[in-house]
Amino acid sequence: MCSMAWLSSRVLPKRSDLLHVSALGVCLFFNQLMYIIGISLSGVLVATCMQPTIPVFTAMIAVCLRLEAGSIQKFLGIGLAVAGSVSMVAGGVSGQHQTAAEGHKMLMGNACLLANTLAMAIYFITAKQLVLKYPPMCVAAWAYITAAVCMGVAAAAFVEQKDWQLPSIMLGPLAYWVVVCSVIGYYVVTWATQYLPASQVAAFQCLQPFVGAVLAFAVLGEEPSIWDVGAIGVIAGLVLVAKDPTESTAMFSKIKRIVSQTSLAK
């Protein structure tokens, strides 16, 4: 990604933007690290059901920072999604078929997943500010440089030497994660923030829980618990945030402006 960014634009961040670039990379680092830890403690199903909180947290932060317009519908959506998220996190303590140790383990996993979603929300907000100045490929590449350094330091500090060996059976999944989920996925996300509000881009995270939950049930044999009903509140809040008329009007106005400028250029 870094080589592609350099060959395509040869742009470096200004000194005044280095703090924002570093913050973007740190958010990406925590997003990945907290997800890995959370999914190992709580399971795939809970991890995917927590992902719809990302657009809600993104909208909440954007409104608080006055980067996006607020409305009653958007605030209602935020409230519903937060309530659903809290319900799912609380399930780590009150699971019916869990010992105290298992409940504590799931609670810690859910807390990590909550941190994962908050980090991704901040990533969307910060990326939105940077893509107004720099090409999306460059922004994504700079974020990954910072995140890679942080992850390398964390791995060197906490991973034992015997665990550094990668089984050959994991090469395929690792390649998919690096190329598809990381390089392609984050480039597309960063590119999309050029043209849409951060909360609208984050709204596409709602596709992940449905696919992830189905695969977790079909492939890994994980079963949902009663606490995962909180996902209904999360999804309902997401729909309200994504369909906010204020943002929709602004979005369509921007699209019309882009189309008009393109027509005039021709």
PDB file of C-alpha atoms in Angstrom:
ATOM      1  CA  MET A   1       0.000   0.000   0.000  1.00  0.00           C
ATOM      2  CA  CYS A   2       2.847   2.381   0.855  1.00  0.00           C
ATOM      3  CA  SER A   3       4.580   1.784  -2.480  1.00  0.00           C
ATOM      4  CA  MET A   4       1.298   2.296  -4.357  1.00  0.00           C
ATOM      5  CA  ALA A   5       0.677   5.545  -2.486  1.00  0.00           C
ATOM      6  CA  TRP A   6       4.177   6.843  -3.213  1.00  0.00           C
ATOM      7  CA  LEU A   7       4.130   5.896  -6.885  1.00  0.00           C
ATOM      8  CA  SER A   8       0.674   7.365  -7.452  1.00  0.00           C
ATOM      9  CA  SER A   9       1.112  10.751  -5.769  1.00  0.00           C
ATOM     10  CA  ARG A  10       4.510  11.143  -4.047  1.00  0.00           C
ATOM     11  CA  VAL A  11       2.851  13.175  -1.290  1.00  0.00           C
ATOM     12  CA  LEU A  12       4.026  13.430   2.313  1.00  0.00           C
ATOM     13  CA  PRO A  13       1.978  14.812   5.224  1.00  0.00           C
ATOM     14  CA  LYS A  14       2.643  18.370   6.339  1.00  0.00           C
ATOM     15  CA  ARG A  15       4.228  18.856   9.745  1.00  0.00           C
ATOM     16  CA  SER A  16       1.013  20.426  11.030  1.00  0.00           C
ATOM     17  CA  ASP A  17      -0.896  17.234  10.151  1.00  0.00           C
ATOM     18  CA  LEU A  18       1.531  14.725  11.680  1.00  0.00           C
ATOM     19  CA  LEU A  19      -0.460  14.593  14.925  1.00  0.00           C
ATOM     20  CA  HIS A  20      -3.654  13.724  13.034  1.00  0.00           C
ATOM     21  CA  VAL A  21      -1.829  11.101  10.957  1.00  0.00           C
ATOM     22  CA  SER A  22      -0.362   9.547  14.107  1.00  0.00           C
ATOM     23  CA  ALA A  23      -3.765   9.545  15.808  1.00  0.00           C
ATOM     24  CA  LEU A  24      -5.266   7.830  12.755  1.00  0.00           C
ATOM     25  CA  GLY A  25      -2.627   5.096  12.918  1.00  0.00           C
ATOM     26  CA  VAL A  26      -3.046   4.618  16.664  1.00  0.00           C
ATOM     27  CA  CYS A  27      -6.811   4.233  16.191  1.00  0.00           C
ATOM     28  CA  LEU A  28      -6.177   1.605  13.517  1.00  0.00           C
ATOM     29  CA  PHE A  29      -3.761  -0.185  15.861  1.00  0.00           C
ATOM     30  CA  PHE A  30      -6.251  -0.293  18.744  1.00  0.00           C
ATOM     31  CA  ASN A  31      -9.045  -1.283  16.373  1.00  0.00           C
ATOM     32  CA  GLN A  32      -7.110  -4.350  15.209  1.00  0.00           C
ATOM     33  CA  LEU A  33      -5.613  -5.282  18.589  1.00  0.00           C
ATOM     34  CA  MET A  34      -8.853  -4.963  20.559  1.00  0.00           C
ATOM     35  CA  TYR A  35     -10.732  -6.961  17.931  1.00  0.00           C
ATOM     36  CA  ILE A  36      -8.207  -9.808  18.039  1.00  0.00           C
ATOM     37  CA  ILE A  37      -8.296  -9.952  21.840  1.00  0.00           C
ATOM     38  CA  GLY A  38     -12.067  -9.495  22.006  1.00  0.00           C
ATOM     39  CA  ILE A  39     -12.868 -12.186  19.467  1.00  0.00           C
ATOM     40  CA  SER A  40     -10.628 -14.677  21.295  1.00  0.00           C
ATOM     41  CA  LEU A  41     -12.409 -14.004  24.604  1.00  0.00           C
ATOM     42  CA  SER A  42     -16.028 -13.485  23.515  1.00  0.00           C
ATOM     43  CA  GLY A  43     -16.332 -15.364  20.203  1.00  0.00           C
ATOM     44  CA  VAL A  44     -17.169 -14.448  16.622  1.00  0.00           C
ATOM     45  CA  LEU A  45     -20.910 -13.983  17.167  1.00  0.00           C
ATOM     46  CA  VAL A  46     -20.604 -11.338  19.884  1.00  0.00           C
ATOM     47  CA  ALA A  47     -17.784  -9.641  17.968  1.00  0.00           C
ATOM     48  CA  THR A  48     -19.885  -9.283  14.827  1.00  0.00           C
ATOM     49  CA  CYS A  49     -22.969  -8.167  16.735  1.00  0.00           C
ATOM     50  CA  MET A  50     -20.957  -5.342  18.310  1.00  0.00           C
ATOM     51  CA  GLN A  51     -19.836  -3.927  14.963  1.00  0.00           C
ATOM     52  CA  PRO A  52     -23.071  -1.956  14.251  1.00  0.00           C
ATOM     53  CA  THR A  53     -22.164   0.341  17.153  1.00  0.00           C
ATOM     54  CA  ILE A  54     -19.397   1.811  14.966  1.00  0.00           C
ATOM     55  CA  PRO A  55     -21.651   4.067  12.822  1.00  0.00           C
ATOM     56  CA  VAL A  56     -23.585   5.108  15.899  1.00  0.00           C
ATOM     57  CA  PHE A  57     -20.463   6.076  17.826  1.00  0.00           C
ATOM     58  CA  THR A  58     -19.192   7.805  14.684  1.00  0.00           C
ATOM     59  CA  ALA A  59     -22.356   9.888  14.455  1.00  0.00           C
ATOM     60  CA  MET A  60     -22.240  10.653  18.188  1.00  0.00           C
ATOM     61  CA  ILE A  61     -18.636  11.894  18.037  1.00  0.00           C
ATOM     62  CA  ALA A  62     -19.229  13.843  14.809  1.00  0.00           C
ATOM     63  CA  VAL A  63     -22.250  15.607  16.297  1.00  0.00           C
ATOM     64  CA  CYS A  64     -20.438  16.387  19.577  1.00  0.00           C
ATOM     65  CA  LEU A  65     -17.526  17.888  17.621  1.00  0.00           C
ATOM     66  CA  ARG A  66     -19.981  19.757  15.344  1.00  0.00           C
ATOM     67  CA  LEU A  67     -18.604  18.032  12.273  1.00  0.00           C
ATOM     68  CA  GLU A  68     -22.062  16.770  11.287  1.00  0.00           C
ATOM     69  CA  ALA A  69     -25.541  18.136  11.901  1.00  0.00           C
ATOM     70  CA  GLY A  70     -27.552  16.678  14.779  1.00  0.00           C
ATOM     71  CA  SER A  71     -31.257  15.846  14.839  1.00  0.00           C
ATOM     72  CA  ILE A  72     -33.825  14.177  17.093  1.00  0.00           C
ATOM     73  CA  GLN A  73     -33.838  11.127  14.822  1.00  0.00           C
ATOM     74  CA  LYS A  74     -30.056  10.812  14.974  1.00  0.00           C
ATOM     75  CA  PHE A  75     -29.968  11.181  18.780  1.00  0.00           C
ATOM     76  CA  LEU A  76     -32.759   8.609  19.146  1.00  0.00           C
ATOM     77  CA  GLY A  77     -30.779   6.218  16.991  1.00  0.00           C
ATOM     78  CA  ILE A  78     -27.670   6.771  19.101  1.00  0.00           C
ATOM     79  CA  GLY A  79     -29.644   6.069  22.278  1.00  0.00           C
ATOM     80  CA  LEU A  80     -31.122   2.828  20.939  1.00  0.00           C
ATOM     81  CA  ALA A  81     -27.792   1.527  19.699  1.00  0.00           C
ATOM     82  CA  VAL A  82     -25.959   2.365  22.909  1.00  0.00           C
ATOM     83  CA  ALA A  83     -28.687   0.609  24.937  1.00  0.00           C
ATOM     84  CA  GLY A  84     -28.383  -2.470  22.744  1.00  0.00           C
ATOM     85  CA  SER A  85     -24.610  -2.415  23.024  1.00  0.00           C
ATOM     86  CA  VAL A  86     -24.755  -2.168  26.829  1.00  0.00           C
ATOM     87  CA  SER A  87     -27.148  -5.116  26.888  1.00  0.00           C
ATOM     88  CA  MET A  88     -24.725  -7.249  24.901  1.00  0.00           C
ATOM     89  CA  VAL A  89     -21.776  -6.266  27.091  1.00  0.00           C
ATOM     90  CA  ALA A  90     -23.795  -7.043  30.235  1.00  0.00           C
ATOM     91  CA  GLY A  91     -24.335 -10.528  28.875  1.00  0.00           C
ATOM     92  CA  GLY A  92     -20.741 -11.278  29.766  1.00  0.00           C
ATOM     93  CA  VAL A  93     -21.651 -11.103  33.445  1.00  0.00           C
ATOM     94  CA  SER A  94     -25.080 -12.705  33.464  1.00  0.00           C
ATOM     95  CA  GLY A  95     -24.700 -15.567  30.974  1.00  0.00           C
ATOM     96  CA  GLN A  96     -26.881 -18.492  32.098  1.00  0.00           C
ATOM     97  CA  HIS A  97     -24.450 -21.358  31.461  1.00  0.00           C
ATOM     98  CA  GLN A  98     -21.237 -19.708  32.610  1.00  0.00           C
ATOM     99  CA  THR A  99     -19.024 -19.976  35.639  1.00  0.00           C
ATOM    100  CA  ALA A 100     -17.810 -16.786  37.300  1.00  0.00           C
ATOM    101  CA  ALA A 101     -14.454 -17.150  35.526  1.00  0.00           C
ATOM    102  CA  GLU A 102     -16.130 -17.590  32.126  1.00  0.00           C
ATOM    103  CA  GLY A 103     -18.379 -14.609  32.766  1.00  0.00           C
ATOM    104  CA  HIS A 104     -15.383 -12.451  33.663  1.00  0.00           C
ATOM    105  CA  LYS A 105     -13.581 -13.641  30.534  1.00  0.00           C
ATOM    106  CA  MET A 106     -16.532 -12.705  28.308  1.00  0.00           C
ATOM    107  CA  LEU A 107     -16.919  -9.347  30.046  1.00  0.00           C
ATOM    108  CA  MET A 108     -13.282  -8.537  29.332  1.00  0.00           C
ATOM    109  CA  GLY A 109     -13.751  -9.656  25.732  1.00  0.00           C
ATOM    110  CA  ASN A 110     -16.838  -7.492  25.311  1.00  0.00           C
ATOM    111  CA  ALA A 111     -15.001  -4.514  26.804  1.00  0.00           C
ATOM    112  CA  CYS A 112     -12.208  -5.020  24.250  1.00  0.00           C
ATOM    113  CA  LEU A 113     -14.765  -5.185  21.443  1.00  0.00           C
ATOM    114  CA  LEU A 114     -16.365  -1.980  22.679  1.00  0.00           C
ATOM    115  CA  ALA A 115     -12.935  -0.314  22.584  1.00  0.00           C
ATOM    116  CA  ASN A 116     -12.506  -1.744  19.080  1.00  0.00           C
ATOM    117  CA  THR A 117     -15.683  -0.061  17.856  1.00  0.00           C
ATOM    118  CA  LEU A 118     -14.792   3.276  19.473  1.00  0.00           C
ATOM    119  CA  ALA A 119     -11.342   3.211  17.877  1.00  0.00           C
ATOM    120  CA  MET A 120     -12.873   2.571  14.457  1.00  0.00           C
ATOM    121  CA  ALA A 121     -15.369   5.406  14.946  1.00  0.00           C
ATOM    122  CA  ILE A 122     -12.540   7.826  15.727  1.00  0.00           C
ATOM    123  CA  TYR A 123     -10.692   6.480  12.671  1.00  0.00           C
ATOM    124  CA  PHE A 124     -13.627   7.457  10.442  1.00  0.00           C
ATOM    125  CA  ILE A 125     -13.790  10.965  11.932  1.00  0.00           C
ATOM    126  CA  THR A 126     -10.038  11.568  11.663  1.00  0.00           C
ATOM    127  CA  ALA A 127      -9.792  10.110   8.151  1.00  0.00           C
ATOM    128  CA  LYS A 128     -12.599  12.419   7.035  1.00  0.00           C
ATOM    129  CA  GLN A 129     -10.499  15.455   7.978  1.00  0.00           C
ATOM    130  CA  LEU A 130      -7.357  14.146   6.251  1.00  0.00           C
ATOM    131  CA  VAL A 131      -8.881  13.050   2.924  1.00  0.00           C
ATOM    132  CA  LEU A 132      -9.982  16.642   2.393  1.00  0.00           C
ATOM    133  CA  LYS A 133      -6.264  17.481   2.014  1.00  0.00           C
ATOM    134  CA  TYR A 134      -4.555  14.298   0.780  1.00  0.00           C
ATOM    135  CA  PRO A 135      -5.273  11.352  -1.575  1.00  0.00           C
ATOM    136  CA  PRO A 136      -7.106   8.466   0.173  1.00  0.00           C
ATOM    137  CA  MET A 137      -4.350   5.970  -0.711  1.00  0.00           C
ATOM    138  CA  CYS A 138      -1.773   8.129   1.067  1.00  0.00           C
ATOM    139  CA  VAL A 139      -3.953   8.568   4.150  1.00  0.00           C
ATOM    140  CA  ALA A 140      -4.565   4.824   4.421  1.00  0.00           C
ATOM    141  CA  ALA A 141      -0.856   4.048   3.878  1.00  0.00           C
ATOM    142  CA  TRP A 142       0.299   6.509   6.544  1.00  0.00           C
ATOM    143  CA  ALA A 143      -2.188   5.056   9.003  1.00  0.00           C
ATOM    144  CA  TYR A 144      -0.898   1.548   8.339  1.00  0.00           C
ATOM    145  CA  ILE A 145       2.739   2.578   8.834  1.00  0.00           C
ATOM    146  CA  THR A 146       1.917   3.913  12.300  1.00  0.00           C
ATOM    147  CA  ALA A 147      -0.313   0.951  13.145  1.00  0.00           C
ATOM    148  CA  ALA A 148       2.300  -1.558  11.955  1.00  0.00           C
ATOM    149  CA  VAL A 149       4.996   0.006  14.141  1.00  0.00           C
ATOM    150  CA  CYS A 150       2.688  -0.032  17.188  1.00  0.00           C
ATOM    151  CA  MET A 151       1.620  -3.619  16.536  1.00  0.00           C
ATOM    152  CA  GLY A 152       5.233  -4.706  16.088  1.00  0.00           C
ATOM    153  CA  VAL A 153       6.218  -3.170  19.408  1.00  0.00           C
ATOM    154  CA  ALA A 154       3.230  -4.769  21.148  1.00  0.00           C
ATOM    155  CA  ALA A 155       3.984  -8.177  19.643  1.00  0.00           C
ATOM    156  CA  ALA A 156       7.666  -7.990  20.577  1.00  0.00           C
ATOM    157  CA  ALA A 157       6.743  -7.081  24.147  1.00  0.00           C
ATOM    158  CA  PHE A 158       3.969  -9.593  24.829  1.00  0.00           C
ATOM    159  CA  VAL A 159       4.325 -12.542  22.418  1.00  0.00           C
ATOM    160  CA  GLU A 160       6.621 -15.393  23.463  1.00  0.00           C
ATOM    161  CA  GLN A 161       9.279 -16.544  21.034  1.00  0.00           C
ATOM    162  CA  LYS A 162       7.687 -19.967  20.510  1.00  0.00           C
ATOM    163  CA  ASP A 163       4.476 -18.338  19.278  1.00  0.00           C
ATOM    164  CA  TRP A 164       6.168 -16.524  16.389  1.00  0.00           C
ATOM    165  CA  GLN A 165       6.056 -19.615  14.189  1.00  0.00           C
ATOM    166  CA  LEU A 166       3.162 -19.482  11.718  1.00  0.00           C
ATOM    167  CA  PRO A 167       1.606 -22.829  10.702  1.00  0.00           C
ATOM    168  CA  SER A 168       1.449 -23.322   6.954  1.00  0.00           C
ATOM    169  CA  ILE A 169      -2.314 -23.821   7.159  1.00  0.00           C
ATOM    170  CA  MET A 170      -2.647 -20.186   8.327  1.00  0.00           C
ATOM    171  CA  LEU A 171      -0.866 -18.645   5.329  1.00  0.00           C
ATOM    172  CA  GLY A 172      -4.069 -18.464   3.261  1.00  0.00           C
ATOM    173  CA  PRO A 173      -6.208 -16.764   5.961  1.00  0.00           C
ATOM    174  CA  LEU A 174      -3.336 -14.382   6.752  1.00  0.00           C
ATOM    175  CA  ALA A 175      -2.953 -13.414   3.088  1.00  0.00           C
ATOM    176  CA  TYR A 176      -6.727 -12.820   2.836  1.00  0.00           C
ATOM    177  CA  TRP A 177      -6.678 -10.666   5.977  1.00  0.00           C
ATOM    178  CA  VAL A 178      -3.746  -8.569   4.739  1.00  0.00           C
ATOM    179  CA  VAL A 179      -4.811  -8.088   1.111  1.00  0.00           C
ATOM    180  CA  VAL A 180      -8.629  -8.072   1.233  1.00  0.00           C
ATOM    181  CA  CYS A 181      -9.542  -6.947   4.756  1.00  0.00           C
ATOM    182  CA  SER A 182      -6.648  -4.545   5.259  1.00  0.00           C
ATOM    183  CA  VAL A 183      -5.276  -3.111   2.010  1.00  0.00           C
ATOM    184  CA  ILE A 184      -8.441  -3.174  -0.110  1.00  0.00           C
ATOM    185  CA  GLY A 185     -10.930  -2.740   2.735  1.00  0.00           C
ATOM    186  CA  TYR A 186      -9.350   0.267   4.417  1.00  0.00           C
ATOM    187  CA  TYR A 187      -8.494   1.946   1.125  1.00  0.00           C
ATOM    188  CA  VAL A 188     -12.150   1.734   0.019  1.00  0.00           C
ATOM    189  CA  VAL A 189     -13.323   3.029   3.397  1.00  0.00           C
ATOM    190  CA  THR A 190     -10.873   5.948   3.303  1.00  0.00           C
ATOM    191  CA  TRP A 191     -11.781   6.744  -0.315  1.00  0.00           C
ATOM    192  CA  ALA A 192     -15.502   6.759   0.507  1.00  0.00           C
ATOM    193  CA  THR A 193     -15.030   9.351   3.258  1.00  0.00           C
ATOM    194  CA  GLN A 194     -14.131  11.859   0.546  1.00  0.00           C
ATOM    195  CA  TYR A 195     -17.712  11.941  -0.708  1.00  0.00           C
ATOM    196  CA  LEU A 196     -19.911  10.908   2.245  1.00  0.00           C
ATOM    197  CA  PRO A 197     -20.291  11.931   5.896  1.00  0.00           C
ATOM    198  CA  ALA A 198     -18.251   9.740   8.233  1.00  0.00           C
ATOM    199  CA  SER A 199     -21.407   8.339   9.841  1.00  0.00           C
ATOM    200  CA  GLN A 200     -22.785   7.315   6.435  1.00  0.00           C
ATOM    201  CA  VAL A 201     -19.580   5.479   5.525  1.00  0.00           C
ATOM    202  CA  ALA A 202     -19.561   3.752   8.898  1.00  0.00           C
ATOM    203  CA  ALA A 203     -23.168   2.642   8.329  1.00  0.00           C
ATOM    204  CA  PHE A 204     -21.952  -0.031   5.920  1.00  0.00           C
ATOM    205  CA  GLN A 205     -20.535  -1.872   8.935  1.00  0.00           C
ATOM    206  CA  CYS A 206     -24.070  -3.214   9.399  1.00  0.00           C
ATOM    207  CA  LEU A 207     -23.362  -5.805   6.710  1.00  0.00           C
ATOM    208  CA  GLN A 208     -20.661  -7.456   8.820  1.00  0.00           C
ATOM    209  CA  PRO A 209     -22.769  -8.765  11.742  1.00  0.00           C
ATOM    210  CA  PHE A 210     -25.247 -10.596   9.528  1.00  0.00           C
ATOM    211  CA  VAL A 211     -22.565 -12.310   7.475  1.00  0.00           C
ATOM    212  CA  GLY A 212     -20.388 -12.981  10.514  1.00  0.00           C
ATOM    213  CA  ALA A 213     -23.235 -14.363  12.610  1.00  0.00           C
ATOM    214  CA  VAL A 214     -24.339 -16.726   9.865  1.00  0.00           C
ATOM    215  CA  LEU A 215     -20.790 -17.978   9.296  1.00  0.00           C
ATOM    216  CA  ALA A 216     -20.162 -18.349  13.046  1.00  0.00           C
ATOM    217  CA  PHE A 217     -23.273 -20.495  13.362  1.00  0.00           C
ATOM    218  CA  ALA A 218     -22.674 -22.523  10.192  1.00  0.00           C
ATOM    219  CA  VAL A 219     -18.908 -22.997  10.375  1.00  0.00           C
ATOM    220  CA  LEU A 220     -17.890 -22.641  14.022  1.00  0.00           C
ATOM    221  CA  GLY A 221     -21.065 -23.920  15.680  1.00  0.00           C
ATOM    222  CA  GLU A 222     -21.506 -20.828  17.881  1.00  0.00           C
ATOM    223  CA  GLU A 223     -25.039 -20.202  19.127  1.00  0.00           C
ATOM    224  CA  PRO A 224     -26.603 -16.847  20.045  1.00  0.00           C
ATOM    225  CA  SER A 225     -27.609 -16.082  23.627  1.00  0.00           C
ATOM    226  CA  ILE A 226     -30.603 -14.139  24.929  1.00  0.00           C
ATOM    227  CA  TRP A 227     -28.352 -11.132  25.528  1.00  0.00           C
ATOM    228  CA  ASP A 228     -27.608 -10.872  21.821  1.00  0.00           C
ATOM    229  CA  VAL A 229     -31.182  -9.599  21.423  1.00  0.00           C
ATOM    230  CA  GLY A 230     -29.540  -6.267  22.195  1.00  0.00           C
ATOM    231  CA  ALA A 231     -28.427  -6.349  18.564  1.00  0.00           C
ATOM    232  CA  ILE A 232     -32.016  -5.399  17.646  1.00  0.00           C
ATOM    233  CA  GLY A 233     -31.567  -2.068  19.408  1.00  0.00           C
ATOM    234  CA  VAL A 234     -28.197  -1.603  17.739  1.00  0.00           C
ATOM    235  CA  ILE A 235     -29.628  -2.243  14.260  1.00  0.00           C
ATOM    236  CA  ALA A 236     -32.701  -0.052  14.917  1.00  0.00           C
ATOM    237  CA  GLY A 237     -30.440   2.784  16.033  1.00  0.00           C
ATOM    238  CA  LEU A 238     -28.271   2.286  12.977  1.00  0.00           C
ATOM    239  CA  VAL A 239     -31.238   2.581  10.632  1.00  0.00           C
ATOM    240  CA  LEU A 240     -32.374   5.824  12.282  1.00  0.00           C
ATOM    241  CA  VAL A 241     -28.879   7.316  12.072  1.00  0.00           C
ATOM    242  CA  ALA A 242     -28.313   6.234   8.464  1.00  0.00           C
ATOM    243  CA  LYS A 243     -31.724   7.529   7.297  1.00  0.00           C
ATOM    244  CA  ASP A 244     -31.435  10.901   8.987  1.00  0.00           C
ATOM    245  CA  PRO A 245     -33.040  13.347   6.501  1.00  0.00           C
ATOM    246  CA  THR A 246     -30.567  16.129   7.288  1.00  0.00           C
ATOM    247  CA  GLU A 247     -27.576  14.044   6.195  1.00  0.00           C
ATOM    248  CA  SER A 248     -29.434  12.530   3.248  1.00  0.00           C
ATOM    249  CA  THR A 249     -30.266  15.965   1.843  1.00  0.00           C
ATOM    250  CA  ALA A 250     -26.675  17.128   2.229  1.00  0.00           C
ATOM    251  CA  MET A 251     -25.360  13.952   0.639  1.00  0.00           C
ATOM    252  CA  PHE A 252     -27.606  14.219  -2.439  1.00  0.00           C
ATOM    253  CA  SER A 253     -26.737  17.895  -2.805  1.00  0.00           C
ATOM    254  CA  LYS A 254     -23.041  17.002  -2.855  1.00  0.00           C
ATOM    255  CA  ILE A 255     -23.625  14.292  -5.456  1.00  0.00           C
ATOM    256  CA  LYS A 256     -25.536  16.733  -7.664  1.00  0.00           C
ATOM    257  CA  ARG A 257     -22.698  19.242  -7.306  1.00  0.00           C
ATOM    258  CA  ILE A 258     -20.113  16.641  -8.359  1.00  0.00           C
ATOM    259  CA  VAL A 259     -22.228  15.604 -11.367  1.00  0.00           C
ATOM    260  CA  SER A 260     -22.727  19.250 -12.400  1.00  0.00           C
ATOM    261  CA  GLN A 261     -18.999  20.009 -12.157  1.00  0.00           C
ATOM    262  CA  THR A 262     -18.190  16.922 -14.216  1.00  0.00           C
ATOM    263  CA  SER A 263     -20.700  17.937 -16.893  1.00  0.00           C
ATOM    264  CA  LEU A 264     -19.289  21.470 -17.086  1.00  0.00           C
ATOM    265  CA  ALA A 265     -15.750  20.109 -17.357  1.00  0.00           C
ATOM    266  CA  LYS A 266     -16.786  18.057 -20.405  1.00  0.00           C
TER     267      LYS A 266
END
